[in-house]
Tab-separated table of N, CA, C and O in Angstrom:
chain	number	residue	atom	x	y	z
A	1	MET	N	53.407	-49.888	-10.351
A	1	MET	CA	53.338	-48.531	-10.872
A	1	MET	C	54.385	-47.676	-10.173
A	1	MET	O	54.440	-47.631	-8.952
A	2	PRO	N	55.257	-46.971	-10.877
A	2	PRO	CA	56.283	-46.141	-10.256
A	2	PRO	C	55.672	-44.974	-9.504
A	2	PRO	O	54.661	-44.424	-9.924
A	3	ARG	N	56.298	-44.623	-8.415
A	3	ARG	CA	55.834	-43.476	-7.633
A	3	ARG	C	56.381	-42.195	-8.228
A	3	ARG	O	57.493	-42.158	-8.727
A	4	SER	N	55.600	-41.138	-8.157
A	4	SER	CA	56.058	-39.841	-8.666
A	4	SER	C	56.986	-39.192	-7.650
A	4	SER	O	57.034	-39.575	-6.482
A	5	ARG	N	57.723	-38.204	-8.102
A	5	ARG	CA	58.640	-37.477	-7.205
A	5	ARG	C	57.869	-36.853	-6.047
A	5	ARG	O	58.343	-36.827	-4.924
A	6	ALA	N	56.657	-36.371	-6.307
A	6	ALA	CA	55.842	-35.778	-5.244
A	6	ALA	C	55.527	-36.802	-4.154
A	6	ALA	O	55.419	-36.449	-2.985
A	7	ASP	N	55.391	-38.079	-4.539
A	7	ASP	CA	55.120	-39.124	-3.554
A	7	ASP	C	56.325	-39.368	-2.646
A	7	ASP	O	56.188	-39.945	-1.577
A	8	LEU	N	57.511	-38.990	-3.062
A	8	LEU	CA	58.729	-39.235	-2.296
A	8	LEU	C	59.080	-38.078	-1.369
A	8	LEU	O	59.870	-38.239	-0.450
A	9	THR	N	58.519	-36.900	-1.606
A	9	THR	CA	58.783	-35.732	-0.774
A	9	THR	C	58.072	-35.917	0.564
A	9	THR	O	56.877	-36.213	0.583
A	10	PRO	N	58.772	-35.731	1.694
A	10	PRO	CA	58.103	-35.875	2.997
A	10	PRO	C	56.911	-34.929	3.115
A	10	PRO	O	56.972	-33.783	2.682
A	11	GLN	N	55.838	-35.459	3.687
A	11	GLN	CA	54.609	-34.689	3.864
A	11	GLN	C	54.096	-34.869	5.281
A	11	GLN	O	54.183	-35.957	5.844
A	12	PHE	N	53.522	-33.800	5.844
A	12	PHE	CA	52.878	-33.865	7.148
A	12	PHE	C	51.516	-34.533	7.023
A	12	PHE	O	50.772	-34.255	6.092
A	13	ASP	N	51.191	-35.400	7.961
A	13	ASP	CA	49.819	-35.849	8.146
A	13	ASP	C	49.276	-35.222	9.425
A	13	ASP	O	48.136	-34.805	9.477
A	14	THR	N	50.125	-35.165	10.448
A	14	THR	CA	49.742	-34.617	11.746
A	14	THR	C	50.909	-33.838	12.331
A	14	THR	O	52.054	-34.283	12.252
A	15	MET	N	50.591	-32.699	12.905
A	15	MET	CA	51.579	-31.937	13.669
A	15	MET	C	50.822	-31.289	14.821
A	15	MET	O	49.788	-30.653	14.617
A	16	ARG	N	51.344	-31.491	16.035
A	16	ARG	CA	50.683	-30.948	17.219
A	16	ARG	C	51.745	-30.592	18.243
A	16	ARG	O	52.695	-31.348	18.442
A	17	ILE	N	51.583	-29.440	18.892
A	17	ILE	CA	52.495	-29.067	19.972
A	17	ILE	C	51.669	-28.692	21.191
A	17	ILE	O	50.656	-28.003	21.082
A	18	THR	N	52.091	-29.203	22.340
A	18	THR	CA	51.399	-28.902	23.586
A	18	THR	C	51.963	-27.620	24.186
A	18	THR	O	53.015	-27.134	23.765
A	19	GLY	N	51.299	-27.100	25.176
A	19	GLY	CA	51.728	-25.871	25.839
A	19	GLY	C	53.076	-25.980	26.524
A	19	GLY	O	53.755	-24.980	26.734
A	20	ASP	N	53.488	-27.209	26.854
A	20	ASP	CA	54.795	-27.383	27.501
A	20	ASP	C	55.884	-27.819	26.516
A	20	ASP	O	56.974	-28.201	26.922
A	21	GLY	N	55.603	-27.764	25.210
A	21	GLY	CA	56.642	-27.969	24.203
A	21	GLY	C	56.835	-29.375	23.681
A	21	GLY	O	57.842	-29.659	23.050
A	22	VAL	N	55.877	-30.274	23.912
A	22	VAL	CA	55.988	-31.617	23.339
A	22	VAL	C	55.383	-31.579	21.933
A	22	VAL	O	54.201	-31.285	21.760
A	23	LEU	N	56.221	-31.859	20.942
A	23	LEU	CA	55.828	-31.794	19.540
A	23	LEU	C	55.634	-33.202	18.992
A	23	LEU	O	56.502	-34.060	19.138
A	24	THR	N	54.487	-33.445	18.359
A	24	THR	CA	54.202	-34.691	17.664
A	24	THR	C	54.181	-34.391	16.176
A	24	THR	O	53.491	-33.478	15.740
A	25	VAL	N	54.948	-35.149	15.416
A	25	VAL	CA	54.969	-35.012	13.958
A	25	VAL	C	54.803	-36.404	13.360
A	25	VAL	O	55.505	-37.336	13.745
A	26	ALA	N	53.866	-36.530	12.433
A	26	ALA	CA	53.663	-37.792	11.721
A	26	ALA	C	53.377	-37.473	10.265
A	26	ALA	O	52.825	-36.422	9.947
A	27	GLY	N	53.789	-38.379	9.381
A	27	GLY	CA	53.551	-38.131	7.970
A	27	GLY	C	53.992	-39.271	7.092
A	27	GLY	O	54.128	-40.409	7.546
A	28	ARG	N	54.243	-38.932	5.814
A	28	ARG	CA	54.608	-39.915	4.802
A	28	ARG	C	55.821	-39.430	4.015
A	28	ARG	O	56.014	-38.231	3.848
A	29	SER	N	56.604	-40.376	3.551
A	29	SER	CA	57.768	-40.071	2.717
A	29	SER	C	58.089	-41.326	1.901
A	29	SER	O	57.305	-42.268	1.868
A	30	ALA	N	59.249	-41.335	1.295
A	30	ALA	CA	59.693	-42.542	0.607
A	30	ALA	C	59.876	-43.660	1.645
A	30	ALA	O	60.255	-43.399	2.785
A	31	PRO	N	59.600	-44.901	1.293
A	31	PRO	CA	59.801	-46.009	2.226
A	31	PRO	C	61.236	-46.041	2.756
A	31	PRO	O	62.195	-45.817	2.021
A	32	ASN	N	61.364	-46.270	4.061
A	32	ASN	CA	62.643	-46.409	4.758
A	32	ASN	C	63.517	-45.152	4.713
A	32	ASN	O	64.708	-45.224	5.021
A	33	ALA	N	62.955	-44.010	4.347
A	33	ALA	CA	63.724	-42.766	4.256
A	33	ALA	C	63.966	-42.163	5.639
A	33	ALA	O	63.157	-42.323	6.552
A	34	LYS	N	65.085	-41.478	5.775
A	34	LYS	CA	65.361	-40.687	6.968
A	34	LYS	C	64.738	-39.314	6.732
A	34	LYS	O	64.995	-38.680	5.708
A	35	VAL	N	63.903	-38.874	7.666
A	35	VAL	CA	63.215	-37.591	7.556
A	35	VAL	C	63.750	-36.674	8.644
A	35	VAL	O	63.764	-37.032	9.814
A	36	GLU	N	64.204	-35.492	8.260
A	36	GLU	CA	64.697	-34.502	9.222
A	36	GLU	C	63.570	-33.544	9.574
A	36	GLU	O	62.868	-33.055	8.687
A	37	ILE	N	63.397	-33.288	10.873
A	37	ILE	CA	62.445	-32.293	11.347
A	37	ILE	C	63.256	-31.033	11.611
A	37	ILE	O	64.204	-31.044	12.399
A	38	VAL	N	62.897	-29.956	10.914
A	38	VAL	CA	63.674	-28.720	10.927
A	38	VAL	C	62.807	-27.594	11.476
A	38	VAL	O	61.696	-27.359	10.984
A	39	ILE	N	63.313	-26.904	12.497
A	39	ILE	CA	62.635	-25.736	13.051
A	39	ILE	C	63.567	-24.546	12.922
A	39	ILE	O	64.713	-24.589	13.377
A	40	ALA	N	63.057	-23.503	12.278
A	40	ALA	CA	63.821	-22.259	12.087
A	40	ALA	C	65.192	-22.543	11.471
A	40	ALA	O	66.203	-21.981	11.875
A	41	GLY	N	65.229	-23.460	10.501
A	41	GLY	CA	66.463	-23.762	9.785
A	41	GLY	C	67.412	-24.717	10.477
A	41	GLY	O	68.470	-25.037	9.943
A	42	GLU	N	67.064	-25.213	11.659
A	42	GLU	CA	67.934	-26.119	12.413
A	42	GLU	C	67.291	-27.501	12.530
A	42	GLU	O	66.125	-27.618	12.933
A	43	VAL	N	68.039	-28.552	12.197
A	43	VAL	CA	67.541	-29.916	12.361
A	43	VAL	C	67.456	-30.207	13.857
A	43	VAL	O	68.450	-30.119	14.569
A	44	VAL	N	66.247	-30.523	14.318
A	44	VAL	CA	66.046	-30.767	15.749
A	44	VAL	C	65.773	-32.232	16.052
A	44	VAL	O	65.841	-32.650	17.210
A	45	ALA	N	65.445	-33.021	15.009
A	45	ALA	CA	65.185	-34.449	15.209
A	45	ALA	C	65.171	-35.140	13.855
A	45	ALA	O	65.085	-34.489	12.813
A	46	GLU	N	65.257	-36.452	13.902
A	46	GLU	CA	65.144	-37.275	12.705
A	46	GLU	C	64.183	-38.420	13.003
A	46	GLU	O	64.084	-38.872	14.143
A	47	ALA	N	63.500	-38.856	11.968
A	47	ALA	CA	62.632	-40.029	12.063
A	47	ALA	C	62.916	-40.892	10.840
A	47	ALA	O	63.336	-40.377	9.804
A	48	THR	N	62.694	-42.180	10.965
A	48	THR	CA	62.871	-43.084	9.836
A	48	THR	C	61.517	-43.653	9.451
A	48	THR	O	60.799	-44.194	10.295
A	49	ALA	N	61.181	-43.512	8.181
A	49	ALA	CA	59.916	-44.043	7.679
A	49	ALA	C	59.971	-45.568	7.648
A	49	ALA	O	61.037	-46.159	7.466
A	50	ASP	N	58.822	-46.178	7.792
A	50	ASP	CA	58.760	-47.636	7.704
A	50	ASP	C	58.696	-48.069	6.232
A	50	ASP	O	58.815	-47.227	5.330
A	51	ALA	N	58.503	-49.336	5.992
A	51	ALA	CA	58.498	-49.872	4.630
A	51	ALA	C	57.347	-49.323	3.785
A	51	ALA	O	57.408	-49.344	2.564
A	52	ARG	N	56.311	-48.794	4.448
A	52	ARG	CA	55.194	-48.186	3.709
A	52	ARG	C	55.368	-46.680	3.555
A	52	ARG	O	54.515	-46.018	2.978
A	53	GLY	N	56.444	-46.130	4.124
A	53	GLY	CA	56.703	-44.700	4.012
A	53	GLY	C	56.077	-43.862	5.104
A	53	GLY	O	56.051	-42.642	5.016
A	54	GLN	N	55.605	-44.472	6.171
A	54	GLN	CA	54.996	-43.731	7.272
A	54	GLN	C	56.013	-43.511	8.384
A	54	GLN	O	56.819	-44.379	8.681
A	55	PHE	N	55.951	-42.326	9.004
A	55	PHE	CA	56.842	-42.025	10.117
A	55	PHE	C	56.091	-41.233	11.175
A	55	PHE	O	55.068	-40.607	10.901
A	56	ALA	N	56.608	-41.273	12.394
A	56	ALA	CA	56.068	-40.494	13.510
A	56	ALA	C	57.172	-40.304	14.531
A	56	ALA	O	58.029	-41.171	14.697
A	57	THR	N	57.140	-39.166	15.205
A	57	THR	CA	58.114	-38.910	16.261
A	57	THR	C	57.544	-37.913	17.263
A	57	THR	O	56.674	-37.109	16.932
A	58	LEU	N	58.032	-37.999	18.484
A	58	LEU	CA	57.739	-37.049	19.552
A	58	LEU	C	59.041	-36.407	19.968
A	58	LEU	O	60.062	-37.081	20.061
A	59	LEU	N	59.017	-35.111	20.237
A	59	LEU	CA	60.215	-34.448	20.728
A	59	LEU	C	59.837	-33.242	21.554
A	59	LEU	O	58.712	-32.738	21.464
A	60	ASP	N	60.759	-32.815	22.392
A	60	ASP	CA	60.581	-31.607	23.189
A	60	ASP	C	61.230	-30.439	22.466
A	60	ASP	O	62.360	-30.560	21.991
A	61	VAL	N	60.506	-29.328	22.381
A	61	VAL	CA	61.058	-28.113	21.775
A	61	VAL	C	60.903	-26.974	22.764
A	61	VAL	O	59.971	-26.963	23.570
A	62	PRO	N	61.821	-26.008	22.729
A	62	PRO	CA	61.699	-24.875	23.641
A	62	PRO	C	60.405	-24.097	23.388
A	62	PRO	O	60.026	-23.872	22.235
A	63	VAL	N	59.743	-23.726	24.454
A	63	VAL	CA	58.523	-22.936	24.360
A	63	VAL	C	58.899	-21.479	24.130
A	63	VAL	O	59.804	-20.948	24.765
A	64	THR	N	58.222	-20.854	23.177
A	64	THR	CA	58.467	-19.451	22.877
A	64	THR	C	57.203	-18.836	22.293
A	64	THR	O	56.335	-19.558	21.782
A	65	THR	N	57.083	-17.546	22.365
A	65	THR	CA	55.968	-16.852	21.733
A	65	THR	C	56.353	-16.376	20.331
A	65	THR	O	55.504	-15.891	19.592
A	66	ASP	N	57.619	-16.544	19.971
A	66	ASP	CA	58.077	-16.144	18.639
A	66	ASP	C	57.616	-17.156	17.594
A	66	ASP	O	57.703	-18.373	17.813
A	67	PRO	N	57.170	-16.688	16.434
A	67	PRO	CA	56.803	-17.632	15.352
A	67	PRO	C	58.032	-18.336	14.813
A	67	PRO	O	59.113	-17.752	14.714
A	68	ARG	N	57.887	-19.629	14.468
A	68	ARG	CA	58.965	-20.418	13.887
A	68	ARG	C	58.386	-21.290	12.778
A	68	ARG	O	57.268	-21.766	12.887
A	69	ALA	N	59.161	-21.515	11.738
A	69	ALA	CA	58.740	-22.401	10.649
A	69	ALA	C	59.211	-23.817	10.929
A	69	ALA	O	60.344	-24.039	11.345
A	70	LEU	N	58.344	-24.782	10.695
A	70	LEU	CA	58.663	-26.195	10.852
A	70	LEU	C	58.574	-26.827	9.466
A	70	LEU	O	57.552	-26.703	8.798
A	71	THR	N	59.649	-27.483	9.039
A	71	THR	CA	59.663	-28.135	7.739
A	71	THR	C	60.223	-29.548	7.882
A	71	THR	O	60.840	-29.887	8.895
A	72	LEU	N	60.011	-30.331	6.841
A	72	LEU	CA	60.568	-31.694	6.797
A	72	LEU	C	61.619	-31.736	5.735
A	72	LEU	O	61.550	-31.069	4.729
C-alpha cells in the first residue's frame, strides 16, 4: 500500500529538554530520510531515519529564557 504524503512529513514522537540544554528529539519520517532539527529558523542538527522511518538524536542547545520554535 503506498504511503501518503502526510506519512512522509517528519513528525515528533518525543521532544524533551533538560535544564542544562540537552535536547532529545525522536520521531518518524520517510525511511532513510535526512531530518533537519531547526530552532528559531536555524538548522542545529540532522538525524537520519532508519529503514522503518524512525529517528532519534541528542544535542546540546544554548539555555535561554526566550521562547524559540523547534521544527523538523
